[in-house]
Amino acid sequence: MKLILLGAPGAGKGTQAEIICNKLNIPTISTGNILREAIKNKTERGVMAKSFMDAGKLVPDEVVVGIVSERLTADDCKNGFILDGMPRTVAQAKALDDMGVQIDMVISIEVDDSAIERRMSGRRVCEACGSSYHIEHKQPKAEGVCDSCGGKLVLRADDAPETVRDRLRVYHEQTEPLVEFYNAKGILKAIAGDDGIDATTRRVFEALGV
Ligand code: AMP
């Protein structure tokens, strides 16, 4: 299963990707997590990406296309993968086509902007492994500590309300056209993502037929 998760920032792509990853035993490739790791390690790529990310803008296409094309050659991607947060522009989707990547399904998780803005203020991420939590909807077992790796849970800098509004604008302008792009290829499934994690997971599994 080669799967793309589409949706606005905070729609629940990362959360659903973790669940699907465990169910289908295929890796999640999150360009956001890879970029945050690069920033933490102060790599050349990280230093370059930071200013775009802090401002809620997209990192240039060639950077993320480079990251994903490298990552897809790894052994663990042979039986499939979940792309979380890539593609985010039509140019990135075309780059995947040019690489010969045959996507089986694109699930678009739909949540309206006002719900996203409310949601983002409660989101916390593990600074070590990138797992995501929510102070109301997905609490860790111990407050402030990642269940998976014991890392510290922090508020992402780009989850600040004014940056969230910029990210939503970028989503509508640059990423949402991908819904039509993949619909035209006949591989798009749009599902509601506004009523809780479990209900969304049920719809995701139904779309996947698992
Ligand atoms: P995310 O964790 O998916 O919300 O991504 C956080 C930030 O990383 C985005 O706001 C962008 O600045 C950058 N980013 C992640 N994936 C991409 C992508 N496919 N194209 C461009 N920028 C990206």
Coordinates of N, CA and C and ligand atoms in Angstrom, one line a residue:
M1 N 0.8 -1.2 0.0 CA 0.0 0.0 0.0 C 0.9 1.2 0.0
K2 N 0.8 2.0 -1.1 CA 1.5 3.3 -1.1 C 0.4 4.4 -1.0
L3 N 0.5 5.0 0.2 CA -0.6 5.9 0.6 C -0.1 7.3 0.9
I4 N -1.0 8.3 0.4 CA -0.7 9.7 0.8 C -1.8 10.1 1.7
L5 N -1.4 10.8 2.8 CA -2.4 11.4 3.7 C -2.4 12.9 3.4
L6 N -3.6 13.4 2.9 CA -3.7 14.9 2.6 C -4.6 15.5 3.7
G7 N -4.4 16.8 3.9 CA -5.3 17.5 4.9 C -4.5 18.7 5.4
A8 N -5.3 19.6 6.0 CA -4.7 20.8 6.5 C -3.8 20.5 7.7
P9 N -2.9 21.4 8.0 CA -2.1 21.2 9.3 C -3.1 21.0 10.4
G10 N -2.8 20.0 11.2 CA -3.7 19.7 12.4 C -4.9 18.9 12.1
A11 N -5.1 18.5 10.8 CA -6.3 17.6 10.5 C -6.2 16.3 11.1
G12 N -5.0 15.9 11.5 CA -4.8 14.5 12.1 C -4.0 13.6 11.3
K13 N -3.3 14.1 10.3 CA -2.5 13.2 9.4 C -1.5 12.4 10.2
G14 N -0.8 13.1 11.1 CA 0.3 12.4 11.8 C -0.3 11.3 12.7
T15 N -1.4 11.6 13.4 CA -2.0 10.7 14.3 C -2.5 9.5 13.6
Q16 N -3.2 9.7 12.5 CA -3.7 8.5 11.7 C -2.6 7.8 11.1
A17 N -1.5 8.5 10.7 CA -0.4 7.8 10.1 C 0.3 6.8 11.0
E18 N 0.4 7.2 12.3 CA 0.9 6.3 13.3 C 0.1 5.0 13.5
I19 N -1.3 5.2 13.4 CA -2.2 4.1 13.6 C -2.1 3.2 12.4
I20 N -2.1 3.7 11.2 CA -2.0 2.9 10.0 C -0.7 2.2 9.9
C21 N 0.3 2.9 10.3 CA 1.7 2.3 10.3 C 1.7 1.0 11.2
N22 N 1.1 1.1 12.4 CA 1.0 -0.1 13.2 C 0.2 -1.2 12.7
K23 N -0.9 -0.8 12.1 CA -1.9 -1.8 11.5 C -1.3 -2.5 10.3
L24 N -0.7 -1.7 9.4 CA -0.3 -2.3 8.1 C 1.2 -2.7 8.1
N25 N 1.9 -2.2 9.2 CA 3.3 -2.5 9.2 C 4.1 -1.9 8.1
I26 N 3.8 -0.7 7.7 CA 4.5 0.0 6.7 C 5.0 1.3 7.3
P27 N 6.2 1.9 6.9 CA 6.7 3.1 7.5 C 5.9 4.3 7.2
T28 N 6.0 5.3 8.1 CA 5.4 6.6 7.8 C 6.6 7.5 7.4
I29 N 6.4 8.3 6.3 CA 7.5 9.2 5.9 C 6.8 10.6 6.2
S30 N 7.3 11.3 7.2 CA 6.7 12.6 7.5 C 7.8 13.6 7.2
T31 N 7.6 14.4 6.2 CA 8.6 15.4 5.8 C 8.8 16.4 6.9
G32 N 7.7 16.8 7.6 CA 7.8 17.7 8.7 C 8.7 17.2 9.8
N33 N 8.6 15.9 10.2 CA 9.5 15.3 11.2 C 10.9 15.2 10.7
I34 N 11.1 14.9 9.4 CA 12.5 14.8 8.9 C 13.1 16.2 8.9
L35 N 12.3 17.2 8.6 CA 12.9 18.6 8.6 C 13.2 19.1 10.0
R36 N 12.3 18.7 11.0 CA 12.5 19.1 12.4 C 13.7 18.5 12.9
E37 N 14.0 17.2 12.5 CA 15.2 16.5 12.9 C 16.4 17.2 12.4
A38 N 16.3 17.6 11.1 CA 17.4 18.3 10.5 C 17.8 19.6 11.2
I39 N 16.7 20.3 11.6 CA 16.9 21.5 12.3 C 17.6 21.3 13.6
K40 N 17.1 20.2 14.3 CA 17.7 19.9 15.6 C 19.2 19.6 15.5
N41 N 19.5 18.9 14.4 CA 20.9 18.5 14.2 C 21.8 19.5 13.5
K42 N 21.1 20.7 13.2 CA 21.8 21.8 12.6 C 22.5 21.4 11.3
T43 N 21.9 20.6 10.5 CA 22.4 20.2 9.2 C 22.2 21.4 8.2
E44 N 22.9 21.3 7.1 CA 22.7 22.4 6.1 C 21.3 22.5 5.7
R45 N 20.6 21.4 5.5 CA 19.2 21.4 5.1 C 18.4 22.0 6.2
G46 N 18.7 21.6 7.4 CA 17.9 22.1 8.5 C 18.0 23.6 8.7
V47 N 19.2 24.1 8.5 CA 19.4 25.6 8.7 C 18.7 26.3 7.6
M48 N 18.7 25.8 6.4 CA 18.0 26.4 5.3 C 16.4 26.3 5.5
A49 N 15.9 25.2 6.0 CA 14.5 25.0 6.1 C 13.9 25.8 7.3
K50 N 14.7 26.1 8.3 CA 14.1 26.7 9.5 C 13.3 28.0 9.3
S51 N 13.9 28.9 8.5 CA 13.2 30.2 8.4 C 11.8 30.0 7.7
F52 N 11.8 29.1 6.7 CA 10.5 28.9 6.1 C 9.5 28.3 7.1
M53 N 9.9 27.3 7.8 CA 9.0 26.6 8.8 C 8.5 27.5 9.9
D54 N 9.5 28.3 10.4 CA 9.1 29.2 11.5 C 8.0 30.2 11.0
A55 N 8.1 30.6 9.8 CA 7.1 31.6 9.2 C 5.8 30.9 8.7
G56 N 5.7 29.6 8.8 CA 4.5 28.9 8.4 C 4.5 28.8 6.9
K57 N 5.7 29.0 6.2 CA 5.7 28.9 4.7 C 6.2 27.5 4.3
L58 N 6.0 27.1 3.1 CA 6.5 25.8 2.6 C 8.0 25.9 2.3
V59 N 8.7 24.9 2.6 CA 10.1 24.7 2.3 C 10.1 24.5 0.7
P60 N 11.2 25.0 0.0 CA 11.2 24.8 -1.4 C 11.0 23.4 -1.9
D61 N 10.2 23.2 -3.0 CA 9.9 21.9 -3.5 C 11.1 21.0 -3.7
E62 N 12.2 21.5 -4.2 CA 13.4 20.7 -4.5 C 14.0 20.0 -3.2
V63 N 13.8 20.8 -2.1 CA 14.4 20.2 -0.9 C 13.6 19.0 -0.4
V64 N 12.2 19.2 -0.4 CA 11.4 18.0 0.1 C 11.4 16.9 -0.9
V65 N 11.5 17.2 -2.2 CA 11.5 16.1 -3.2 C 12.8 15.4 -3.0
G66 N 13.9 16.1 -2.7 CA 15.2 15.4 -2.5 C 15.1 14.5 -1.3
I67 N 14.5 15.0 -0.2 CA 14.4 14.2 1.0 C 13.6 12.9 0.8
V68 N 12.4 13.0 0.1 CA 11.6 11.9 -0.1 C 12.2 10.9 -1.1
S69 N 12.8 11.4 -2.2 CA 13.4 10.5 -3.1 C 14.5 9.6 -2.5
E70 N 15.2 10.2 -1.6 CA 16.3 9.5 -0.8 C 15.6 8.4 0.1
R71 N 14.6 8.9 0.8 CA 14.0 8.0 1.8 C 13.3 6.8 1.2
L72 N 12.7 7.0 0.0 CA 11.9 5.9 -0.6 C 12.8 4.8 -1.2
T73 N 14.1 5.1 -1.2 CA 15.0 4.0 -1.7 C 15.4 3.0 -0.6
A74 N 15.0 3.4 0.7 CA 15.4 2.5 1.8 C 14.5 1.2 1.7
D75 N 15.1 0.1 2.3 CA 14.6 -1.2 2.2 C 13.2 -1.3 2.8
D76 N 12.9 -0.5 3.9 CA 11.7 -0.7 4.6 C 10.5 -0.1 3.8
C77 N 10.8 0.5 2.7 CA 9.7 1.1 1.8 C 9.2 0.1 0.8
K78 N 9.9 -1.1 0.7 CA 9.6 -2.0 -0.4 C 8.2 -2.5 -0.4
N79 N 7.5 -2.7 0.7 CA 6.2 -3.2 0.8 C 5.1 -2.1 0.9
G80 N 5.6 -0.8 0.8 CA 4.7 0.3 0.9 C 5.1 1.3 1.9
F81 N 4.3 2.4 1.9 CA 4.7 3.5 2.9 C 3.5 4.4 3.0
I82 N 3.6 5.3 4.0 CA 2.5 6.3 4.1 C 3.3 7.7 4.0
L83 N 2.9 8.5 3.1 CA 3.4 9.8 3.0 C 2.6 10.8 3.8
D84 N 3.2 11.4 4.8 CA 2.4 12.3 5.7 C 3.0 13.7 5.5
G85 N 2.3 14.6 4.9 CA 2.8 16.0 4.7 C 3.5 16.2 3.4
M86 N 3.5 15.2 2.5 CA 4.1 15.4 1.2 C 3.4 14.5 0.3
P87 N 2.9 14.9 -0.9 CA 3.2 16.2 -1.5 C 2.3 17.3 -0.9
R88 N 2.8 18.6 -1.0 CA 2.1 19.7 -0.5 C 1.8 20.7 -1.7
T89 N 2.4 20.5 -2.8 CA 2.1 21.3 -4.0 C 2.0 20.4 -5.2
V90 N 1.3 20.9 -6.2 CA 1.2 20.1 -7.5 C 2.5 19.8 -8.0
A91 N 3.5 20.7 -7.9 CA 4.9 20.4 -8.4 C 5.5 19.2 -7.7
Q92 N 5.2 19.1 -6.4 CA 5.7 17.9 -5.6 C 5.0 16.6 -6.1
A93 N 3.7 16.7 -6.3 CA 3.0 15.5 -6.8 C 3.5 15.1 -8.1
K94 N 3.8 16.0 -9.0 CA 4.3 15.7 -10.3 C 5.7 15.1 -10.2
A95 N 6.5 15.6 -9.2 CA 7.8 15.0 -9.0 C 7.7 13.5 -8.6
L96 N 6.7 13.2 -7.8 CA 6.5 11.8 -7.4 C 6.2 11.0 -8.7
D97 N 5.3 11.5 -9.5 CA 5.0 10.8 -10.8 C 6.3 10.6 -11.6
D98 N 7.1 11.6 -11.7 CA 8.3 11.6 -12.5 C 9.3 10.5 -11.9
M99 N 9.3 10.3 -10.6 CA 10.1 9.3 -10.0 C 9.6 7.9 -10.2
G100 N 8.4 7.8 -10.8 CA 7.8 6.5 -11.1 C 7.1 5.9 -9.9
V101 N 6.8 6.7 -8.9 CA 6.1 6.3 -7.7 C 4.7 6.1 -8.0
Q102 N 4.1 4.9 -7.8 CA 2.7 4.6 -8.1 C 1.9 4.6 -6.9
I103 N 1.2 5.7 -6.6 CA 0.4 5.8 -5.4 C -0.9 5.0 -5.6
D104 N -1.2 4.2 -4.5 CA -2.5 3.4 -4.6 C -3.7 4.2 -4.1
M105 N -3.5 5.0 -3.1 CA -4.6 5.7 -2.6 C -4.2 7.0 -1.9
V106 N -5.1 8.0 -2.0 CA -4.9 9.3 -1.3 C -6.1 9.5 -0.4
I107 N -5.8 9.6 0.9 CA -6.9 9.9 1.8 C -6.8 11.3 2.2
S108 N -7.9 12.1 2.0 CA -7.9 13.5 2.4 C -8.8 13.6 3.6
I109 N -8.1 14.1 4.7 CA -8.8 14.2 6.0 C -9.4 15.6 6.1
E110 N -10.7 15.8 6.1 CA -11.3 17.1 6.0 C -11.8 17.6 7.4
V111 N -11.2 18.8 7.8 CA -11.6 19.5 9.0 C -11.7 20.9 8.7
D112 N -12.8 21.6 9.2 CA -12.8 23.1 8.8 C -11.8 23.9 9.7
D113 N -11.6 25.1 9.1 CA -10.5 25.9 9.7 C -10.7 26.3 11.1
S114 N -11.9 26.6 11.5 CA -12.1 27.0 12.9 C -11.8 25.9 13.9
A115 N -12.2 24.7 13.5 CA -11.8 23.5 14.4 C -10.3 23.3 14.4
I116 N -9.7 23.5 13.3 CA -8.2 23.4 13.3 C -7.5 24.4 14.2
E117 N -8.0 25.6 14.2 CA -7.4 26.7 15.0 C -7.5 26.3 16.5
R118 N -8.7 25.8 16.8 CA -8.9 25.4 18.2 C -8.0 24.2 18.6
R119 N -7.9 23.2 17.7 CA -7.1 22.0 18.0 C -5.7 22.3 18.2
M120 N -5.1 23.2 17.4 CA -3.6 23.3 17.3 C -3.1 23.8 18.6
S121 N -3.9 24.6 19.4 CA -3.3 25.2 20.6 C -3.1 24.1 21.6
G122 N -3.8 23.0 21.5 CA -3.6 21.9 22.5 C -2.6 20.8 22.0
R123 N -2.1 21.0 20.8 CA -1.2 19.9 20.3 C 0.2 20.0 21.0
R124 N 0.7 18.8 21.3 CA 2.1 18.7 21.8 C 2.8 17.6 21.0
V125 N 4.1 17.8 20.7 CA 4.9 16.8 20.0 C 6.1 16.4 20.8
C126 N 6.6 15.2 20.6 CA 7.8 14.7 21.3 C 9.0 15.3 20.6
E127 N 9.8 16.0 21.3 CA 11.0 16.7 20.7 C 12.0 15.6 20.2
A128 N 11.9 14.4 20.8 CA 12.9 13.4 20.4 C 12.4 12.5 19.2
C129 N 11.1 12.0 19.2 CA 10.7 11.1 18.1 C 9.6 11.7 17.2
G130 N 9.0 12.8 17.6 CA 8.0 13.5 16.7 C 6.6 13.0 16.9
S131 N 6.4 12.0 17.8 CA 5.0 11.5 18.1 C 4.1 12.7 18.5
S132 N 2.9 12.7 18.1 CA 2.0 13.8 18.5 C 1.0 13.4 19.5
Y133 N 0.6 14.4 20.4 CA -0.3 14.2 21.5 C -1.2 15.4 21.5
H134 N -2.3 15.4 22.3 CA -3.1 16.5 22.5 C -3.5 16.6 24.0
I135 N -3.5 17.8 24.5 CA -3.8 18.0 26.0 C -5.2 17.5 26.4
E136 N -6.1 17.4 25.4 CA -7.5 16.9 25.7 C -7.8 15.6 25.1
H137 N -7.4 15.5 23.8 CA -7.9 14.4 23.0 C -7.0 13.2 22.9
K138 N -5.7 13.4 23.2 CA -4.7 12.3 23.1 C -3.6 12.5 24.1
Q139 N -4.0 12.3 25.4 CA -3.1 12.6 26.5 C -2.0 11.4 26.6
P140 N -0.8 11.8 26.9 CA 0.2 10.8 27.2 C -0.1 10.2 28.6
K141 N 0.5 9.0 28.8 CA 0.3 8.3 30.1 C 0.8 9.2 31.3
A142 N 2.0 9.8 31.1 CA 2.5 10.7 32.1 C 2.6 12.1 31.5
E143 N 2.2 13.1 32.2 CA 2.1 14.4 31.6 C 3.5 14.9 31.1
G144 N 3.5 15.4 29.9 CA 4.7 16.0 29.4 C 5.8 15.0 28.9
V145 N 5.4 13.7 28.9 CA 6.4 12.6 28.6 C 5.9 11.7 27.4
C146 N 6.7 11.5 26.4 CA 6.3 10.7 25.3 C 6.1 9.2 25.7
D147 N 4.9 8.6 25.4 CA 4.7 7.2 25.7 C 5.7 6.3 24.9
S148 N 6.0 6.7 23.7 CA 6.9 5.8 22.9 C 8.3 5.8 23.3
C149 N 8.9 7.0 23.6 CA 10.3 7.0 23.8 C 10.8 7.7 25.1
G150 N 9.8 8.3 25.8 CA 10.2 9.0 27.1 C 10.7 10.4 26.8
G151 N 10.6 10.8 25.6 CA 11.1 12.2 25.3 C 10.2 13.3 25.8
K152 N 10.6 14.5 25.8 CA 9.9 15.6 26.4 C 8.8 16.1 25.3
L153 N 7.6 16.4 25.8 CA 6.6 16.9 24.9 C 6.6 18.4 24.9
V154 N 6.6 19.0 23.7 CA 6.7 20.4 23.6 C 5.6 21.0 22.6
L155 N 5.3 22.3 22.8 CA 4.5 23.0 21.8 C 5.3 23.3 20.6
R156 N 4.9 23.0 19.4 CA 5.7 23.3 18.2 C 5.6 24.8 18.0
A157 N 6.8 25.4 17.7 CA 6.8 26.9 17.5 C 5.8 27.3 16.4
D158 N 5.6 26.5 15.4 CA 4.7 26.9 14.3 C 3.3 26.6 14.6
D159 N 3.0 26.1 15.8 CA 1.6 26.0 16.2 C 1.0 27.2 16.9
A160 N 1.8 28.3 17.0 CA 1.3 29.5 17.5 C 0.2 30.0 16.7
P161 N -0.9 30.6 17.3 CA -2.1 30.9 16.5 C -1.9 31.7 15.2
E162 N -1.0 32.7 15.3 CA -0.9 33.6 14.1 C -0.2 32.7 13.0
T163 N 0.7 31.9 13.4 CA 1.4 31.0 12.4 C 0.5 30.0 11.8
V164 N -0.4 29.5 12.7 CA -1.4 28.5 12.2 C -2.3 29.1 11.1
R165 N -2.7 30.4 11.3 CA -3.5 31.1 10.3 C -2.7 31.1 8.9
D166 N -1.4 31.5 9.0 CA -0.6 31.5 7.8 C -0.5 30.1 7.1
R167 N -0.4 29.1 8.0 CA -0.3 27.7 7.4 C -1.6 27.3 6.8
L168 N -2.7 27.7 7.3 CA -4.0 27.4 6.7 C -4.1 28.1 5.4
R169 N -3.7 29.3 5.3 CA -3.7 30.1 4.0 C -2.9 29.3 3.0
V170 N -1.7 29.0 3.4 CA -0.8 28.2 2.5 C -1.5 26.9 2.0
Y171 N -2.1 26.2 3.0 CA -2.8 25.0 2.7 C -3.8 25.2 1.6
H172 N -4.7 26.2 1.8 CA -5.8 26.4 0.8 C -5.2 26.8 -0.6
E173 N -4.2 27.6 -0.6 CA -3.7 28.1 -1.8 C -2.8 27.0 -2.6
Q174 N -2.0 26.4 -1.8 CA -1.0 25.5 -2.5 C -1.2 24.0 -2.4
T175 N -1.9 23.6 -1.3 CA -2.0 22.1 -1.2 C -3.4 21.6 -1.6
E176 N -4.4 22.4 -1.3 CA -5.8 21.9 -1.6 C -6.0 21.5 -3.1
P177 N -5.3 22.2 -4.0 CA -5.5 21.8 -5.4 C -5.2 20.3 -5.7
L178 N -4.4 19.7 -4.7 CA -4.0 18.3 -4.9 C -5.3 17.4 -4.7
V179 N -6.3 17.9 -4.0 CA -7.5 17.1 -3.9 C -8.1 16.8 -5.3
E180 N -8.1 17.8 -6.1 CA -8.7 17.7 -7.5 C -7.7 16.9 -8.3
F181 N -6.4 17.1 -8.1 CA -5.3 16.5 -8.9 C -5.5 14.9 -8.7
Y182 N -5.6 14.5 -7.5 CA -5.7 13.0 -7.2 C -7.1 12.5 -7.5
N183 N -8.1 13.3 -7.4 CA -9.5 12.9 -7.7 C -9.6 12.6 -9.2
A184 N -8.9 13.4 -10.0 CA -8.9 13.2 -11.5 C -8.2 11.9 -11.8
K185 N -7.3 11.4 -10.9 CA -6.6 10.1 -11.2 C -7.4 9.0 -10.7
G186 N -8.6 9.3 -10.0 CA -9.5 8.2 -9.5 C -9.0 7.5 -8.2
I187 N -8.0 8.1 -7.5 CA -7.5 7.4 -6.3 C -7.8 8.2 -5.0
L188 N -8.6 9.2 -5.1 CA -8.9 10.0 -3.9 C -10.0 9.5 -3.1
K189 N -9.8 9.4 -1.7 CA -11.0 9.2 -0.8 C -11.0 10.3 0.2
A190 N -12.1 11.1 0.2 CA -12.2 12.2 1.2 C -13.0 11.7 2.4
I191 N -12.5 11.9 3.6 CA -13.2 11.5 4.8 C -13.3 12.7 5.8
A192 N -14.4 12.6 6.6 CA -14.5 13.7 7.6 C -13.5 13.4 8.8
G193 N -12.9 14.4 9.3 CA -11.9 14.2 10.4 C -12.2 15.1 11.6
D194 N -13.5 15.5 11.7 CA -13.8 16.6 12.7 C -14.4 16.0 14.0
D195 N -14.6 14.7 14.1 CA -15.3 14.2 15.3 C -14.5 13.2 16.1
G196 N -13.2 13.4 16.3 CA -12.5 12.6 17.2 C -11.6 11.5 16.5
I197 N -10.6 11.1 17.2 CA -9.6 10.2 16.6 C -10.1 8.9 16.2
D198 N -10.9 8.2 17.1 CA -11.4 6.9 16.8 C -12.4 6.9 15.6
A199 N -13.3 7.9 15.6 CA -14.2 7.9 14.5 C -13.5 8.1 13.1
T200 N -12.4 8.9 13.2 CA -11.7 9.2 11.9 C -10.9 7.9 11.5
T201 N -10.4 7.2 12.5 CA -9.7 6.0 12.2 C -10.6 4.9 11.6
R202 N -11.8 4.9 12.1 CA -12.8 3.9 11.5 C -13.0 4.2 10.0
R203 N -13.1 5.5 9.7 CA -13.3 5.9 8.3 C -12.1 5.6 7.4
V204 N -10.9 5.8 8.1 CA -9.6 5.6 7.3 C -9.6 4.1 7.0
F205 N -9.9 3.2 8.0 CA -9.8 1.8 7.8 C -10.8 1.3 6.7
E206 N -12.0 2.0 6.8 CA -13.0 1.6 5.8 C -12.5 2.0 4.4
A207 N -11.9 3.2 4.3 CA -11.4 3.6 3.0 C -10.3 2.6 2.5
L208 N -9.5 2.1 3.5 CA -8.4 1.2 3.1 C -8.9 -0.3 2.9
G209 N -10.1 -0.5 3.4 CA -10.6 -1.9 3.3 C -10.0 -2.8 4.3
V210 N -9.6 -2.3 5.5 CA -9.0 -3.2 6.4 C -9.8 -3.2 7.7
Ligands
AMP1 P1 4.1 19.4 9.2 O1 4.8 18.7 10.4 O2 3.8 18.4 8.1 O3 3.0 20.2 9.6 O4 5.2 20.4 8.5 C1 5.7 21.5 9.2 C2 6.4 22.4 8.3 O5 7.4 21.8 7.5 C3 5.5 23.0 7.2 O6 4.7 24.1 7.6 C4 6.5 23.4 6.1 O7 7.2 24.6 6.4 C5 7.5 22.2 6.2 N1 7.1 21.1 5.3 C6 6.8 19.9 5.7 N2 6.5 19.1 4.6 C7 6.6 19.9 3.5 C8 6.5 19.7 2.1 N3 6.1 18.6 1.6 N4 6.7 20.8 1.3 C9 7.1 22.0 1.8 N5 7.3 22.2 3.1 C10 7.0 21.2 4.0

